[in-house]
């Protein structure tokens, strides 16, 4: 009986919630200082605590999104950022937990009442362009930009300049075409984001002396899976790259049954943060 009542309430709420001007409640402001927001600190395994990967990097000039796993597009609304606001999406690799909201982003951008107006640049590692060509074949006009310009690019060895950001990329030890990113801001601050990776020299080089290193930390020590890091390996990368702060994310549910902070601290004595959804870090 009570189920019926709940169901009825939920229906009502849904009806009220469906307002076309869905964005008017949000007071999104860009900080003077660059800020990183974790949209999802989890993986491809559905979890109430941890959403799939997605990280916003906001500076005074640019709203940058690194990966958009399932649910990231909606989660952005919780920090006041919509599909119309993101300038640049960097994909670390093509696994669905990192890319599933790409198509929904392009589809939403065609929404008649509130179409996207800003140009959008999407970048990924080697293979990203053919991935996009396949998507285009599949969805055709449903995702074709109408009111904005879309650029799809693959990373190169050369640094890329986007407005006042400098972006560097290196291949990671995960699947073919996996890329990590280093983003340097105009005030000299920098961050590096690994995406999924195993221990490798490239992430150490990419993260050299960064202010914030965001590393995947998929499994606890003793439960390592090839192509992913454990807390002590993440600590080793932090130590060897001389980063100033370490943030652990991409946590499989099993991580929450262990003291991964302490496992990491055995190796790295600098500042470590274990990521949570919607956590904000000023860089
Ligand atoms: Zn992943
Ligand atoms: Zn992956």
Coordinates of C-alpha atoms and ligand atoms in Angstrom, one line a residue:
X1 CA 0.0 0.0 0.0
X2 CA 2.7 2.5 1.0
X3 CA 4.5 1.6 -2.1
X4 CA 1.6 2.9 -4.1
X5 CA 1.6 6.2 -2.3
X6 CA 5.3 6.6 -2.8
X7 CA 4.9 5.8 -6.5
X8 CA 2.2 8.5 -6.8
X9 CA 4.4 11.1 -5.1
X10 CA 7.3 10.2 -7.3
X11 CA 5.1 10.7 -10.4
X12 CA 4.0 14.1 -9.1
X13 CA 7.6 15.1 -8.4
X14 CA 8.7 14.1 -11.9
X15 CA 5.9 16.2 -13.5
X16 CA 6.9 19.2 -11.5
X17 CA 10.6 18.6 -12.1
X18 CA 10.1 18.6 -15.8
X19 CA 10.5 22.3 -16.5
X20 CA 12.2 23.5 -19.7
X21 CA 14.2 26.2 -18.0
X22 CA 16.0 23.7 -15.8
X23 CA 19.0 25.9 -15.4
X24 CA 17.5 28.9 -13.7
X25 CA 18.2 27.5 -10.2
X26 CA 21.9 27.4 -10.7
X27 CA 24.2 30.2 -9.8
X28 CA 27.4 29.0 -11.5
X29 CA 30.4 31.3 -11.0
X30 CA 33.9 30.7 -12.2
X31 CA 36.5 31.2 -9.6
X32 CA 39.5 33.4 -10.1
X33 CA 41.5 30.4 -9.1
X34 CA 41.3 27.2 -11.0
X35 CA 39.2 24.5 -9.4
X36 CA 38.8 20.8 -9.9
X37 CA 35.5 19.0 -9.2
X38 CA 35.2 15.3 -9.1
X39 CA 31.8 14.4 -10.7
X40 CA 32.4 10.7 -10.2
X41 CA 35.0 9.0 -8.0
X42 CA 34.0 5.5 -9.1
X43 CA 34.3 3.2 -12.1
X44 CA 32.0 1.3 -14.5
X45 CA 30.5 -0.7 -11.5
X46 CA 27.2 1.0 -10.5
X47 CA 27.5 2.4 -7.0
X48 CA 25.3 4.7 -4.9
X49 CA 28.4 6.3 -3.3
X50 CA 30.6 6.7 -6.4
X51 CA 29.5 7.8 -9.9
X52 CA 31.4 6.9 -13.0
X53 CA 34.5 8.9 -14.0
X54 CA 34.1 12.6 -14.8
X55 CA 36.2 15.5 -13.6
X56 CA 35.6 19.2 -14.2
X57 CA 38.5 21.6 -14.3
X58 CA 37.3 25.1 -14.2
X59 CA 39.5 28.2 -14.7
X60 CA 38.6 31.8 -15.5
X61 CA 38.8 31.1 -19.2
X62 CA 37.7 27.5 -19.7
X63 CA 35.3 24.8 -18.5
X64 CA 37.1 21.6 -19.2
X65 CA 35.7 18.2 -18.6
X66 CA 38.0 15.1 -18.4
X67 CA 35.9 12.0 -19.3
X68 CA 32.2 11.7 -19.1
X69 CA 31.1 8.3 -17.9
X70 CA 27.5 7.4 -17.5
X71 CA 25.7 10.0 -15.3
X72 CA 28.4 12.6 -15.5
X73 CA 26.3 14.9 -17.7
X74 CA 23.5 15.0 -15.1
X75 CA 25.9 15.2 -12.2
X76 CA 27.4 18.4 -13.6
X77 CA 24.0 20.1 -13.0
X78 CA 24.6 19.6 -9.3
X79 CA 27.6 22.1 -9.5
X80 CA 25.7 24.3 -11.9
X81 CA 27.4 23.3 -15.1
X82 CA 25.3 22.3 -18.1
X83 CA 26.0 20.6 -21.5
X84 CA 26.0 24.1 -22.9
X85 CA 28.8 25.4 -20.7
X86 CA 31.6 22.9 -21.3
X87 CA 34.3 24.2 -23.8
X88 CA 36.5 21.3 -24.0
X89 CA 36.3 17.5 -23.3
X90 CA 39.5 15.5 -22.9
X91 CA 39.0 11.7 -23.1
X92 CA 41.5 9.5 -21.4
X93 CA 40.4 6.4 -23.2
X94 CA 37.4 4.8 -24.9
X95 CA 36.1 2.4 -22.2
X96 CA 32.4 3.0 -21.7
X97 CA 32.8 4.1 -18.0
X98 CA 34.8 7.1 -19.4
X99 CA 32.8 7.9 -22.6
X100 CA 29.2 6.8 -22.2
X101 CA 27.9 10.4 -21.9
X102 CA 29.5 11.6 -25.0
X103 CA 26.6 10.8 -27.3
X104 CA 24.0 12.2 -24.7
X105 CA 26.1 15.4 -24.6
X106 CA 25.9 15.8 -28.3
X107 CA 22.2 14.9 -28.4
X108 CA 21.3 17.3 -25.6
X109 CA 23.2 20.0 -27.5
X110 CA 20.6 19.9 -30.2
X111 CA 17.7 20.5 -27.7
X112 CA 15.4 22.9 -29.5
X113 CA 14.7 25.3 -26.6
X114 CA 18.2 25.4 -25.3
X115 CA 20.6 24.4 -28.0
X116 CA 24.3 24.6 -27.4
X117 CA 25.8 27.8 -28.8
X118 CA 29.5 27.6 -27.7
X119 CA 31.9 25.7 -29.9
X120 CA 33.0 22.3 -28.5
X121 CA 36.4 20.7 -28.8
X122 CA 36.7 17.0 -28.0
X123 CA 40.0 15.3 -27.8
X124 CA 41.2 11.8 -27.1
X125 CA 44.2 9.5 -27.7
X126 CA 45.0 7.6 -30.9
X127 CA 41.8 6.0 -32.2
X128 CA 39.5 8.7 -31.0
X129 CA 38.7 10.0 -34.5
X130 CA 37.7 6.6 -35.7
X131 CA 35.7 6.0 -32.6
X132 CA 33.8 9.3 -33.4
X133 CA 33.4 8.2 -37.0
X134 CA 31.7 5.0 -35.8
X135 CA 29.4 7.0 -33.5
X136 CA 28.5 9.3 -36.4
X137 CA 27.6 6.3 -38.6
X138 CA 25.4 4.9 -35.8
X139 CA 23.6 8.1 -34.8
X140 CA 23.8 10.3 -37.9
X141 CA 21.8 13.5 -37.7
X142 CA 20.8 12.9 -34.1
X143 CA 24.1 14.0 -32.9
X144 CA 25.2 16.4 -35.8
X145 CA 25.8 19.9 -34.5
X146 CA 23.4 22.5 -35.8
X147 CA 23.9 25.5 -33.6
X148 CA 27.6 25.2 -32.8
X149 CA 30.9 24.0 -34.2
X150 CA 32.3 20.7 -33.1
X151 CA 36.0 19.8 -33.5
X152 CA 37.2 16.2 -32.9
X153 CA 40.9 15.8 -32.5
X154 CA 43.5 13.3 -31.4
X155 CA 46.3 14.3 -29.0
X156 CA 49.8 14.7 -30.3
X157 CA 53.3 14.8 -28.7
X158 CA 53.3 18.6 -29.0
X159 CA 51.7 20.7 -26.3
X160 CA 48.4 22.1 -27.2
X161 CA 47.3 25.6 -26.3
X162 CA 43.7 26.3 -25.6
X163 CA 42.9 29.9 -24.6
X164 CA 45.3 30.4 -21.7
X165 CA 45.8 26.7 -20.9
X166 CA 48.7 24.6 -21.9
X167 CA 47.8 20.9 -22.3
X168 CA 50.3 18.1 -22.6
X169 CA 49.5 14.5 -23.1
X170 CA 51.3 11.1 -22.8
X171 CA 50.2 7.6 -23.4
X172 CA 49.3 5.6 -20.4
X173 CA 49.7 1.9 -19.6
X174 CA 46.0 0.8 -19.8
X175 CA 44.5 -0.1 -23.2
X176 CA 45.7 1.0 -26.6
X177 CA 45.2 4.8 -27.1
X178 CA 45.0 5.6 -23.4
X179 CA 46.2 9.1 -22.6
X180 CA 47.0 11.1 -19.5
X181 CA 46.9 14.9 -19.4
X182 CA 48.8 17.7 -17.8
X183 CA 47.1 21.1 -17.7
X184 CA 49.1 24.2 -16.9
X185 CA 47.3 27.4 -16.0
X186 CA 48.4 31.0 -16.7
X187 CA 49.3 31.6 -13.0
X188 CA 51.9 28.8 -13.2
X189 CA 49.8 26.2 -11.4
X190 CA 49.4 22.7 -12.9
X191 CA 47.5 19.5 -12.6
X192 CA 48.0 16.0 -14.1
X193 CA 45.2 13.4 -14.6
X194 CA 46.1 9.8 -15.3
X195 CA 42.8 8.3 -16.4
X196 CA 43.2 4.6 -16.1
X197 CA 46.8 3.4 -16.0
X198 CA 49.2 1.0 -14.5
X199 CA 52.6 2.1 -13.1
X200 CA 54.6 3.7 -16.0
X201 CA 57.3 6.3 -16.6
X202 CA 55.0 8.4 -18.7
X203 CA 52.7 9.3 -15.8
X204 CA 55.7 10.2 -13.6
X205 CA 57.1 12.5 -16.4
X206 CA 53.7 14.0 -17.1
X207 CA 53.1 14.8 -13.4
X208 CA 56.6 16.2 -12.7
X209 CA 56.2 18.7 -9.8
X210 CA 52.5 19.3 -10.5
X211 CA 50.4 21.1 -7.9
X212 CA 47.8 18.4 -8.0
X213 CA 48.2 14.8 -9.3
X214 CA 44.9 13.0 -9.9
X215 CA 45.6 9.2 -10.1
X216 CA 43.4 6.3 -10.6
X217 CA 43.5 3.9 -7.7
X218 CA 41.3 1.0 -8.8
X219 CA 42.1 -1.7 -6.3
X220 CA 43.6 -2.0 -2.8
X221 CA 47.1 -3.4 -2.2
X222 CA 47.1 -7.1 -2.5
X223 CA 44.3 -7.1 -5.1
X224 CA 46.0 -5.6 -8.0
X225 CA 44.6 -6.0 -11.5
X226 CA 46.8 -5.5 -14.6
X227 CA 46.4 -2.1 -16.2
X228 CA 45.4 -0.4 -12.9
X229 CA 47.0 1.1 -9.8
X230 CA 46.9 0.2 -6.2
X231 CA 47.4 2.8 -3.3
X232 CA 51.1 1.9 -2.9
X233 CA 51.8 2.2 -6.6
X234 CA 49.9 5.5 -6.7
X235 CA 52.1 6.6 -3.8
X236 CA 55.2 5.6 -5.6
X237 CA 54.2 7.6 -8.7
X238 CA 53.4 10.6 -6.4
X239 CA 56.8 10.3 -4.8
X240 CA 58.8 9.9 -8.0
X241 CA 57.0 12.7 -9.8
X242 CA 57.4 15.1 -6.8
X243 CA 53.8 16.2 -7.0
X244 CA 52.6 18.6 -4.3
X245 CA 49.3 16.9 -3.7
X246 CA 47.8 13.6 -4.6
X247 CA 44.1 12.8 -5.2
X248 CA 43.0 9.2 -5.6
X249 CA 39.9 8.5 -7.7
X250 CA 38.5 5.7 -9.9
X251 CA 37.8 3.6 -6.9
X252 CA 36.2 0.2 -7.4
X253 CA 33.7 -0.7 -4.6
X254 CA 36.3 -3.0 -2.9
X255 CA 38.5 0.0 -2.1
X256 CA 35.9 1.2 0.4
X257 CA 36.5 -1.9 2.5
X258 CA 40.2 -1.1 3.0
X259 CA 42.2 1.9 4.4
X260 CA 43.6 2.9 1.1
X261 CA 44.7 6.3 2.5
X262 CA 47.0 4.5 4.9
X263 CA 48.2 2.0 2.3
X264 CA 49.2 5.0 0.1
X265 CA 50.8 6.9 3.0
X266 CA 53.2 4.0 3.6
X267 CA 54.9 5.1 0.4
X268 CA 54.1 8.8 0.0
X269 CA 54.2 11.2 2.9
X270 CA 52.8 14.2 1.1
X271 CA 49.2 15.4 1.2
X272 CA 46.8 12.7 0.0
X273 CA 43.0 13.0 -0.6
X274 CA 40.7 10.1 -1.3
X275 CA 38.2 11.3 -3.8
X276 CA 34.4 11.5 -3.2
X277 CA 31.8 12.6 -5.7
X278 CA 31.3 16.4 -6.0
X279 CA 34.5 17.0 -4.0
X280 CA 36.0 20.4 -5.0
X281 CA 39.7 21.2 -4.8
X282 CA 41.1 24.7 -5.4
X283 CA 44.3 24.3 -7.4
Ligands
LIG1 ZN1 37.8 3.1 -15.9
LIG2 ZN1 39.6 1.7 -18.5

